PDB file of C-alpha atoms and ligand atoms in Angstrom:
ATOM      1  CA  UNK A   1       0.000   0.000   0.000  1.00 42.00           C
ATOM      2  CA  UNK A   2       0.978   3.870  -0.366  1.00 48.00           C
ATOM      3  CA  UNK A   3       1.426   4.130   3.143  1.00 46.00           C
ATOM      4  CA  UNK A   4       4.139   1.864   3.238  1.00 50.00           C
ATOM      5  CA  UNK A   5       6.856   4.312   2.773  1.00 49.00           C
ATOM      6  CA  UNK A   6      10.046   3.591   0.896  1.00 53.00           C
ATOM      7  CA  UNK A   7      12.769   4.226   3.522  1.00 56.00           C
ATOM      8  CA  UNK A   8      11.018   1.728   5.660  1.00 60.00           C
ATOM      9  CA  UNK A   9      12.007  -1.074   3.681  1.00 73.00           C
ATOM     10  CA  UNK A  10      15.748   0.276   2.736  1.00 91.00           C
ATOM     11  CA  UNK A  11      17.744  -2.385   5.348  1.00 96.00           C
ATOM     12  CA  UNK A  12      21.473  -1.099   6.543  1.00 98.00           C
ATOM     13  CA  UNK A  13      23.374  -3.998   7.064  1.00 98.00           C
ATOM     14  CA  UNK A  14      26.641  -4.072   8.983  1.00 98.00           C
ATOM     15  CA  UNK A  15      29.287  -6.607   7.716  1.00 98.00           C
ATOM     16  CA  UNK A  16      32.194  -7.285  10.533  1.00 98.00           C
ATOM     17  CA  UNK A  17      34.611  -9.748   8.627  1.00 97.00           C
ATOM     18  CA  UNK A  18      37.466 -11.308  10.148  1.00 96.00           C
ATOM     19  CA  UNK A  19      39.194 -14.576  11.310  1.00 95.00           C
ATOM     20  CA  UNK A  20      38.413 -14.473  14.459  1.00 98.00           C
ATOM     21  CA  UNK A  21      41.140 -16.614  15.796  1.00 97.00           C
ATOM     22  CA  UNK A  22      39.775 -15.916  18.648  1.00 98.00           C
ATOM     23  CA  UNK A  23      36.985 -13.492  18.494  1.00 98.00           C
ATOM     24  CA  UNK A  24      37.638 -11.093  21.245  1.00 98.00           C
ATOM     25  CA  UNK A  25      35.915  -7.583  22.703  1.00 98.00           C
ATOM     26  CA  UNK A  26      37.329  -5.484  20.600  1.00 98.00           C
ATOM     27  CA  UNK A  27      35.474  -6.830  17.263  1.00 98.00           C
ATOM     28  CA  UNK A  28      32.267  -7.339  19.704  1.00 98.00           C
ATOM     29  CA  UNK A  29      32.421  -3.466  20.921  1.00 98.00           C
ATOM     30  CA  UNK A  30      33.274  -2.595  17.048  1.00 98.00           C
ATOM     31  CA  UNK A  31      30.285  -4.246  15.916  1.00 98.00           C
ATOM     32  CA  UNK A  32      28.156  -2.863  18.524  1.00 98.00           C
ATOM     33  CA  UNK A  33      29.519   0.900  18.200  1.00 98.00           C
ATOM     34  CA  UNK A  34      28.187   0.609  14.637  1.00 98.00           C
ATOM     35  CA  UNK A  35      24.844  -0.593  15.270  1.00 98.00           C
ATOM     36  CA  UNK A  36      23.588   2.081  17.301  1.00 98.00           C
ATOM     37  CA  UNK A  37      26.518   5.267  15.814  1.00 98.00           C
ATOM     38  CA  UNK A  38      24.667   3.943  12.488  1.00 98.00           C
ATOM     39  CA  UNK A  39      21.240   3.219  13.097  1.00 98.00           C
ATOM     40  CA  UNK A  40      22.007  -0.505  11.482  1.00 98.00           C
ATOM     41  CA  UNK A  41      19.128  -3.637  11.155  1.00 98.00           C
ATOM     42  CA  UNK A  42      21.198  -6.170  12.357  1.00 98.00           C
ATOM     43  CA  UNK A  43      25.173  -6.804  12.187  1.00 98.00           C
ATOM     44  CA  UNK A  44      26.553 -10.127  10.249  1.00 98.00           C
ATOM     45  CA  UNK A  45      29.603 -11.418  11.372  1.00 98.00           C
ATOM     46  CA  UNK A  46      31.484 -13.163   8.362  1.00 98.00           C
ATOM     47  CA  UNK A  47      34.236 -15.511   9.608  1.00 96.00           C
ATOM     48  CA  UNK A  48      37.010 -15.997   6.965  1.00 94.00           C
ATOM     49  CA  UNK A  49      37.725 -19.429   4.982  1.00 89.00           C
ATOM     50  CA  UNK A  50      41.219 -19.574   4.627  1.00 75.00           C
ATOM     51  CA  UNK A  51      42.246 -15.594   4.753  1.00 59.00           C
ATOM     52  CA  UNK A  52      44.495 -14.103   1.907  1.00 58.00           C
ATOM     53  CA  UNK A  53      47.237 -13.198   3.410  1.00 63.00           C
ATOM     54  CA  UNK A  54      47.727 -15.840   6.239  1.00 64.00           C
ATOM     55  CA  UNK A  55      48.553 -19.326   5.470  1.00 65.00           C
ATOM     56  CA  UNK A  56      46.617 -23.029   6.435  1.00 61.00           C
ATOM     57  CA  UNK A  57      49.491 -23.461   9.632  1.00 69.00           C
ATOM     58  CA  UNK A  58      49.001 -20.138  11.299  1.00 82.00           C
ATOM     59  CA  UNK A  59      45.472 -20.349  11.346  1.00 91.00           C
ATOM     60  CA  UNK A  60      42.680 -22.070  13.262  1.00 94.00           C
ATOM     61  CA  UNK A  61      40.001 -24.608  11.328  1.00 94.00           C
ATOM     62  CA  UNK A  62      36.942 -22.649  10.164  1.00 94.00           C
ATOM     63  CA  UNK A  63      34.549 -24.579  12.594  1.00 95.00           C
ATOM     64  CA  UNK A  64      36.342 -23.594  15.758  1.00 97.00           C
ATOM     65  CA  UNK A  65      36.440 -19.874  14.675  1.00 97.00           C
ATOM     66  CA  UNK A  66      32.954 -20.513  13.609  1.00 97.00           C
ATOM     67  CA  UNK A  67      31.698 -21.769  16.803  1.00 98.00           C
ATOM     68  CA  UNK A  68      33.678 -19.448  18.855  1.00 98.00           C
ATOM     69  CA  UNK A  69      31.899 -16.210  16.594  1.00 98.00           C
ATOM     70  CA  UNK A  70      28.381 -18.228  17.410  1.00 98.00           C
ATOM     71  CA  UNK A  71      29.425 -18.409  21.317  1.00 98.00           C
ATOM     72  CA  UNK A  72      30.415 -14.826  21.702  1.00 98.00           C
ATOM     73  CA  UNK A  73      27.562 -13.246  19.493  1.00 98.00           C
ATOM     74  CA  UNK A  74      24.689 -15.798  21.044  1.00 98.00           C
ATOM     75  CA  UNK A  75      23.454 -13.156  23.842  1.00 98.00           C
ATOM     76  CA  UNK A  76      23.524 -10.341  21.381  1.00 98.00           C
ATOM     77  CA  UNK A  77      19.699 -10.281  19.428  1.00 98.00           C
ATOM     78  CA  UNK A  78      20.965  -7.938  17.000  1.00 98.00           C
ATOM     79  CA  UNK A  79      24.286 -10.039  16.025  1.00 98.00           C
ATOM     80  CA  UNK A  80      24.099 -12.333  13.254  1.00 98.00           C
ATOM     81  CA  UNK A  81      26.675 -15.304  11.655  1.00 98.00           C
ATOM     82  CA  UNK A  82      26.915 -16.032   8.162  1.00 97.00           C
ATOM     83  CA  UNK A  83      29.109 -19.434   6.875  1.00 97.00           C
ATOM     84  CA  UNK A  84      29.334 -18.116   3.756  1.00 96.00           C
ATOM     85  CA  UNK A  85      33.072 -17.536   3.874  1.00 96.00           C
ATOM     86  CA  UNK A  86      33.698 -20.972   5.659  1.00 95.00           C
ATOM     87  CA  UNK A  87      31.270 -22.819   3.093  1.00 94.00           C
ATOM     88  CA  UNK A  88      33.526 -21.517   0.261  1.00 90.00           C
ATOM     89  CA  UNK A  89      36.185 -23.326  -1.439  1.00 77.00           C
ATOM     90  CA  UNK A  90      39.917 -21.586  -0.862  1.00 80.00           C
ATOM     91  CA  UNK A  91      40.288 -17.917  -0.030  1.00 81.00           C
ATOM     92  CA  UNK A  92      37.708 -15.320   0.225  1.00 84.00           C
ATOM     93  CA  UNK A  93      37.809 -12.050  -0.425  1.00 93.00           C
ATOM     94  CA  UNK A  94      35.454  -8.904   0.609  1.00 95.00           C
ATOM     95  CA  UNK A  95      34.357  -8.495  -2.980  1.00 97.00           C
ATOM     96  CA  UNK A  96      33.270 -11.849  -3.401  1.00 95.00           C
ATOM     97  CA  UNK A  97      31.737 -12.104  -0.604  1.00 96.00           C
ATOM     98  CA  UNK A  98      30.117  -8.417  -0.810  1.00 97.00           C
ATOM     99  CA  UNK A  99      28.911  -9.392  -4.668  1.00 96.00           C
ATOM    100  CA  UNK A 100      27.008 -12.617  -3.404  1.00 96.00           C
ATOM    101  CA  UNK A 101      25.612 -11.084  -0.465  1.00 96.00           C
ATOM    102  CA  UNK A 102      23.792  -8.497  -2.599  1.00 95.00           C
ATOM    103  CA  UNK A 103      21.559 -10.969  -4.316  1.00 94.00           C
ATOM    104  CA  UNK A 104      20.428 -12.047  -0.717  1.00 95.00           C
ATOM    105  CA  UNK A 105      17.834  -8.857  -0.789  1.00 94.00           C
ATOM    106  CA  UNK A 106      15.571  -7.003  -3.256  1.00 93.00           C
ATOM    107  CA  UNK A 107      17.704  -4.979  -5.974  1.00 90.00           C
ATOM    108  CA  UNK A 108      17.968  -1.407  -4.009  1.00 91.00           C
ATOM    109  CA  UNK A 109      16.820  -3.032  -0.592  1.00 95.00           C
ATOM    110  CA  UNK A 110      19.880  -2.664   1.282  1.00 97.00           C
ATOM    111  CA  UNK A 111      22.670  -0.926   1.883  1.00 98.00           C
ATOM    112  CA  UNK A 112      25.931  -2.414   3.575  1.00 98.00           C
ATOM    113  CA  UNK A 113      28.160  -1.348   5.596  1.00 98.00           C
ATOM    114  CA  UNK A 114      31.557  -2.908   6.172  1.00 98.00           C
ATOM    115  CA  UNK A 115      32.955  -2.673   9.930  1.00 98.00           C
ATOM    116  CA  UNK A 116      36.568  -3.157   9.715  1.00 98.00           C
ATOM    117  CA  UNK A 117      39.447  -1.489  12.328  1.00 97.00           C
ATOM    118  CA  UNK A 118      41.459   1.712  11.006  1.00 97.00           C
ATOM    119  CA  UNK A 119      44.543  -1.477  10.585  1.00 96.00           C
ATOM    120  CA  UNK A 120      42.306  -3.276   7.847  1.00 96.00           C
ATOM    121  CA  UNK A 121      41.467   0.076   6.184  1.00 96.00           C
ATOM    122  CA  UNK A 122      44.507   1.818   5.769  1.00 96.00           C
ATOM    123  CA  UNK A 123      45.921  -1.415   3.746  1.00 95.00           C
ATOM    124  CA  UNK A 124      42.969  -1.619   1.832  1.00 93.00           C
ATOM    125  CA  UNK A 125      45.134  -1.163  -1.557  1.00 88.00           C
ATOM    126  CA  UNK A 126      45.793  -4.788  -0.896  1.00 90.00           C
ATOM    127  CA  UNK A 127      42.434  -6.022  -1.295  1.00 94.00           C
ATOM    128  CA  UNK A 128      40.881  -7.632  -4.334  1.00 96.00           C
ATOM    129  CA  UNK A 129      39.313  -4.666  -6.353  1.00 97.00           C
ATOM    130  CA  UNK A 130      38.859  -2.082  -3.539  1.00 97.00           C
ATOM    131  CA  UNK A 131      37.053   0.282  -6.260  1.00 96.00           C
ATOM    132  CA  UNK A 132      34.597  -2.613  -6.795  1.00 97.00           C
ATOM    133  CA  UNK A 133      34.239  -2.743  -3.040  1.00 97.00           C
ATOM    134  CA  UNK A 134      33.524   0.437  -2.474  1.00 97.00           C
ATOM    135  CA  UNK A 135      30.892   0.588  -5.082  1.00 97.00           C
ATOM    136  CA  UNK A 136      29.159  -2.336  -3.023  1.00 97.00           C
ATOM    137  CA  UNK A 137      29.454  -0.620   0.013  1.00 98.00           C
ATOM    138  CA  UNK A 138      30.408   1.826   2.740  1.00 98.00           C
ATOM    139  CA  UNK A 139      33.235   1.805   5.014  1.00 98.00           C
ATOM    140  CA  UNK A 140      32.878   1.765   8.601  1.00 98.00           C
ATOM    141  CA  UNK A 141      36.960   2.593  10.150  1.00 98.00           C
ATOM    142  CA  UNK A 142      36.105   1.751  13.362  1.00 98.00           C
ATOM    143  CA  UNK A 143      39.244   3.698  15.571  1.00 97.00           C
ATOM    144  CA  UNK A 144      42.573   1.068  16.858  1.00 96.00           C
ATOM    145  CA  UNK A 145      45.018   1.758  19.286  1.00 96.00           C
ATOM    146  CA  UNK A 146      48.017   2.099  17.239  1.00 95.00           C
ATOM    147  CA  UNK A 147      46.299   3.488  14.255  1.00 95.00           C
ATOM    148  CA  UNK A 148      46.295   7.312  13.990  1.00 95.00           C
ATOM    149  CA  UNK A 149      42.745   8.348  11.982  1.00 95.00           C
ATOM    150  CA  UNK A 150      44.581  11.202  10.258  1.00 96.00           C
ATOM    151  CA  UNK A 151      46.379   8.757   7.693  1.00 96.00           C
ATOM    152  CA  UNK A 152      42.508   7.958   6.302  1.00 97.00           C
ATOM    153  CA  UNK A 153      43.438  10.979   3.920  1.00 96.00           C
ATOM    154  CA  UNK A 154      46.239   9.318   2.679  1.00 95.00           C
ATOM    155  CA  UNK A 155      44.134   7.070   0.984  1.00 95.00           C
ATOM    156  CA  UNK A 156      42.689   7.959  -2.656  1.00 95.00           C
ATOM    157  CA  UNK A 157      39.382  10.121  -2.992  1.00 96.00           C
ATOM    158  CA  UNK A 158      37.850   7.404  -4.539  1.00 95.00           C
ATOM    159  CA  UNK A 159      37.908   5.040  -1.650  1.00 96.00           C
ATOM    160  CA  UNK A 160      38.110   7.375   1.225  1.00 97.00           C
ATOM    161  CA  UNK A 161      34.708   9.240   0.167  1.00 97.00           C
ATOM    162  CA  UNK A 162      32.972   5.618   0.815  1.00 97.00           C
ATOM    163  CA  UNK A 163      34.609   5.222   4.650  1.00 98.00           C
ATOM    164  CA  UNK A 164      32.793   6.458   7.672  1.00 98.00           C
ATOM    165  CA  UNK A 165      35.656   7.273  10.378  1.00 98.00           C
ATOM    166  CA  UNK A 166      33.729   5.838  13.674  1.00 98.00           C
ATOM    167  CA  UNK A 167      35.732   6.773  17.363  1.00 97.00           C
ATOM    168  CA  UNK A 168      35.011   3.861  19.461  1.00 98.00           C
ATOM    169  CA  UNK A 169      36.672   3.098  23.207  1.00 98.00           C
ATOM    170  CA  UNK A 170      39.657   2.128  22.226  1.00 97.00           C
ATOM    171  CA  UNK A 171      40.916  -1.807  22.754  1.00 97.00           C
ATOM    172  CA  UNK A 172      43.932  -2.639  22.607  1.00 97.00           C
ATOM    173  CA  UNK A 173      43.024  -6.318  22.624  1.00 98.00           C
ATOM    174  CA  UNK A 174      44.322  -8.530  19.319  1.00 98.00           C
ATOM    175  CA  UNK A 175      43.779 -12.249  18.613  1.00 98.00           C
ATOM    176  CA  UNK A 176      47.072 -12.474  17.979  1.00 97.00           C
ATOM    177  CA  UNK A 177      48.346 -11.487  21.940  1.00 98.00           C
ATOM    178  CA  UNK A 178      44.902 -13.907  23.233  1.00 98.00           C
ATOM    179  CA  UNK A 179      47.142 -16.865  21.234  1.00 97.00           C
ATOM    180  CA  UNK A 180      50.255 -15.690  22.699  1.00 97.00           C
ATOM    181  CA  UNK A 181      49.105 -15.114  26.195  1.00 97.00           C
ATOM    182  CA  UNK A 182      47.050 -18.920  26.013  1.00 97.00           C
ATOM    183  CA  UNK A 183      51.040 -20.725  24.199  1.00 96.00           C
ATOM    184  CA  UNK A 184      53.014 -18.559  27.503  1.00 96.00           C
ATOM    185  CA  UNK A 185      50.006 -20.327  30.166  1.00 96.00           C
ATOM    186  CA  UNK A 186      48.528 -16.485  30.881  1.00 97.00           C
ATOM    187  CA  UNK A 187      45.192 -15.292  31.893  1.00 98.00           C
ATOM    188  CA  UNK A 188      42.822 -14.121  28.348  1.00 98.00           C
ATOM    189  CA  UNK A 189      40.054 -13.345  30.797  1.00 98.00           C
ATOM    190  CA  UNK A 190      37.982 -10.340  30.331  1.00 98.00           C
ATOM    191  CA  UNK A 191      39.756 -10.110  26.798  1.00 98.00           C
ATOM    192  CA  UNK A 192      37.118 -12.217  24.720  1.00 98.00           C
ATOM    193  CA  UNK A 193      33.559 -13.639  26.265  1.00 98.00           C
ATOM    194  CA  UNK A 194      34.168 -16.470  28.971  1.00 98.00           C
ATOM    195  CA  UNK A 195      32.206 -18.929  26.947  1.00 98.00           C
ATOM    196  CA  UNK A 196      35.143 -18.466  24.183  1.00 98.00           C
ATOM    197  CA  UNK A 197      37.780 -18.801  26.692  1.00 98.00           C
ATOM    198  CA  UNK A 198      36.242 -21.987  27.713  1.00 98.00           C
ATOM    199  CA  UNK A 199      36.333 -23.037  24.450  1.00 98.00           C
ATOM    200  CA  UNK A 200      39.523 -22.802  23.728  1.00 98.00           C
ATOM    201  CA  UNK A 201      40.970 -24.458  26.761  1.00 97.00           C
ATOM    202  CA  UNK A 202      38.547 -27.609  26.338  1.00 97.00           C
ATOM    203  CA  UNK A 203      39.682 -27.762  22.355  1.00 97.00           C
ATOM    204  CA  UNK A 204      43.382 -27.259  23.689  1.00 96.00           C
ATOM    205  CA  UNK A 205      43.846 -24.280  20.754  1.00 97.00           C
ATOM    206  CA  UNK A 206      46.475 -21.942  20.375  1.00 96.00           C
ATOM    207  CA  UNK A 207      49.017 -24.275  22.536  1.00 87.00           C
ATOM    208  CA  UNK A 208      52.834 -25.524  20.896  1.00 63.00           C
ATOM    209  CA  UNK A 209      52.266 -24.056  17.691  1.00 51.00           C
ATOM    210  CA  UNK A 210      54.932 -22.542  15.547  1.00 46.00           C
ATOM    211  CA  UNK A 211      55.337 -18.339  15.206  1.00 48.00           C
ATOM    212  CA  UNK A 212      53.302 -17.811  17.827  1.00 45.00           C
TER     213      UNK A 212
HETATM  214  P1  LIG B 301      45.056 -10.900  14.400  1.00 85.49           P
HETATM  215  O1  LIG B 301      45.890 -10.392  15.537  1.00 85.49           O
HETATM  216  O2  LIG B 301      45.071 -12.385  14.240  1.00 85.49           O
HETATM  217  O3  LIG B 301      45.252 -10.151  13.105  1.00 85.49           O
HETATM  218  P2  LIG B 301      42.806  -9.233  15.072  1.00 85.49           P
HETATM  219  O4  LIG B 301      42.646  -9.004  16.532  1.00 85.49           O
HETATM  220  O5  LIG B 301      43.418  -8.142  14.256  1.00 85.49           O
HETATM  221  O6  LIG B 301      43.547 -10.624  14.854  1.00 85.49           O
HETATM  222  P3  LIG B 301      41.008  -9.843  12.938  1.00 85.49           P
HETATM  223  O7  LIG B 301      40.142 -11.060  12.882  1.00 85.49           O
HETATM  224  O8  LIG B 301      42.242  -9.790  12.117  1.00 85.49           O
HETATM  225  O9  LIG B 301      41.388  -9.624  14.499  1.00 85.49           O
HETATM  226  O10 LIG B 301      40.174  -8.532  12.694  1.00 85.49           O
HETATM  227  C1  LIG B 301      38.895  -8.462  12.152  1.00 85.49           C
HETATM  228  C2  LIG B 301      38.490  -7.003  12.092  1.00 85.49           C
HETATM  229  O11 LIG B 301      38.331  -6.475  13.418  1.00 85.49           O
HETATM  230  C3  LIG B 301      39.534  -6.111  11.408  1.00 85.49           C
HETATM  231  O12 LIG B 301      38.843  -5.139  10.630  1.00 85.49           O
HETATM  232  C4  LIG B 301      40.241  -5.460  12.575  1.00 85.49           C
HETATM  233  O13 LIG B 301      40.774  -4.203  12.219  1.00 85.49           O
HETATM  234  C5  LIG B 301      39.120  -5.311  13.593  1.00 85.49           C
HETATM  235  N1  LIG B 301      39.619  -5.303  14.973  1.00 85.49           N
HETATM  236  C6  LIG B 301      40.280  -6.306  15.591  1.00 85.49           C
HETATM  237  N2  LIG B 301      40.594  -5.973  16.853  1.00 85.49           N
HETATM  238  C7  LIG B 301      40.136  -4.721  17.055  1.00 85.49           C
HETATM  239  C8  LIG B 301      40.182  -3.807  18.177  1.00 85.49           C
HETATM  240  N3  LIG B 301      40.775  -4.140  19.317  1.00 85.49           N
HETATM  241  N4  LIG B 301      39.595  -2.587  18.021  1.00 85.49           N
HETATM  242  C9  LIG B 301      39.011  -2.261  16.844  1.00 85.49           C
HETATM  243  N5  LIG B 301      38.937  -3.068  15.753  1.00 85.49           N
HETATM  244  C10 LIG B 301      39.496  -4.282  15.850  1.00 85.49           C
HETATM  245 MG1  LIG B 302      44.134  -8.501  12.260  1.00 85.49          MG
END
């Protein structure tokens, strides 16, 4: 019916990629920052196959990530999973996955937004087609420690008109020092949800493996 007004059905739907090896509270307060700084529908968290730019060794298998995404995101109503990364045969990339994602909703239904830290954005000349990507969808460069917001300029017009700088309470929480900390025998509470924690200790991850 007329009454039914366009902008009603026009969905904003944040993306938060990663590899979550472990998920931790600084992609769950990135995600969440979004949602309400962004008046989103609903935030999809897309676990990685096997990434890019790390290799099979370094990483986790897809189901633990996966399971450990499901068992920090379970409590949130507003936080959704999507396998389509881990379904996928060999690497993903943001395009792809943007592309396919798109012919989930009505042509001109949705727009999406793509939560990523300031880290992932300022090296995003070493994605797969960023100008495609930024023709599927905005930016969200949700603030790092680390990562000084200033060098967004440095990237070209093109890109940097399609990312939304967001200032969130900064984190300085990494999977990478949660696998470190669990290989030296140190505490990762209050780091990443307890139920993930758990996990990891009863799957024994993250212990005697190499670069780590
Ligand atoms: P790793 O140390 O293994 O690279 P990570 O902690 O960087 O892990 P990723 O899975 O690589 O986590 O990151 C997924 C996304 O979440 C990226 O866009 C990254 O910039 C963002 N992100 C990760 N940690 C934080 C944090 N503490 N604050 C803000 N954004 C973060
Ligand atoms: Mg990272």
């Amino acid at each position: 019916k007329h009454s039914l007004s366009t902008a009603s059905h026009l969905r904003r739907i944040g993306v938060m990629g990663g590899t979550f090896d472990p998920i931790h509270y600084g992609h769950l307060l990135a995600a969440e920052e979004a949602y309400f700084s962004l008046g989103l529908s609903e935030v999809l968290f897309v676990p990685t196959g096997l990434p890019p730019h790390k290799n099979r060794q370094q990483v986790s298998l897809a189901e633990d990530r996966y399971t450990m995404t499901l068992l920090a995101t379970v409590d949130n109503p507003h936080f959704k999973i999507s396998r389509l990364e881990i379904d996928r045969e060999g690497t993903s990339h943001t395009v792809d996955t943007l592309r396919e994602m798109r012919h989930w909703y009505p042509a001109g239904s949705v727009t999406f937004y793509f939560i990523t830290g300031l880290d992932a954005v300022l090296d995003i000349h070493n994605w797969k087609e960023p100008e495609e990507i930024v023709s599927l969808c905005k930016i969200v460069a949700v603030s790092r420690p680390g990562y000084n917001p200033h060098r967004l300029e440095d990237l070209p017009p093109s890109i940097r008109r399609a990312v939304i700088p967001l200032e969130i309470p900064h984190l300085a929480i990494s999977s990478t020092e949660i696998r470190r900390r669990v290989g030296q025998g140190r505490s990762i509470r209050y780091l990443t949800p307890w139920p993930v924690e758990h996990y990891i200790y009863k799957k024994a991850l993250y212990h005697r493996r190499n670069g780590w």
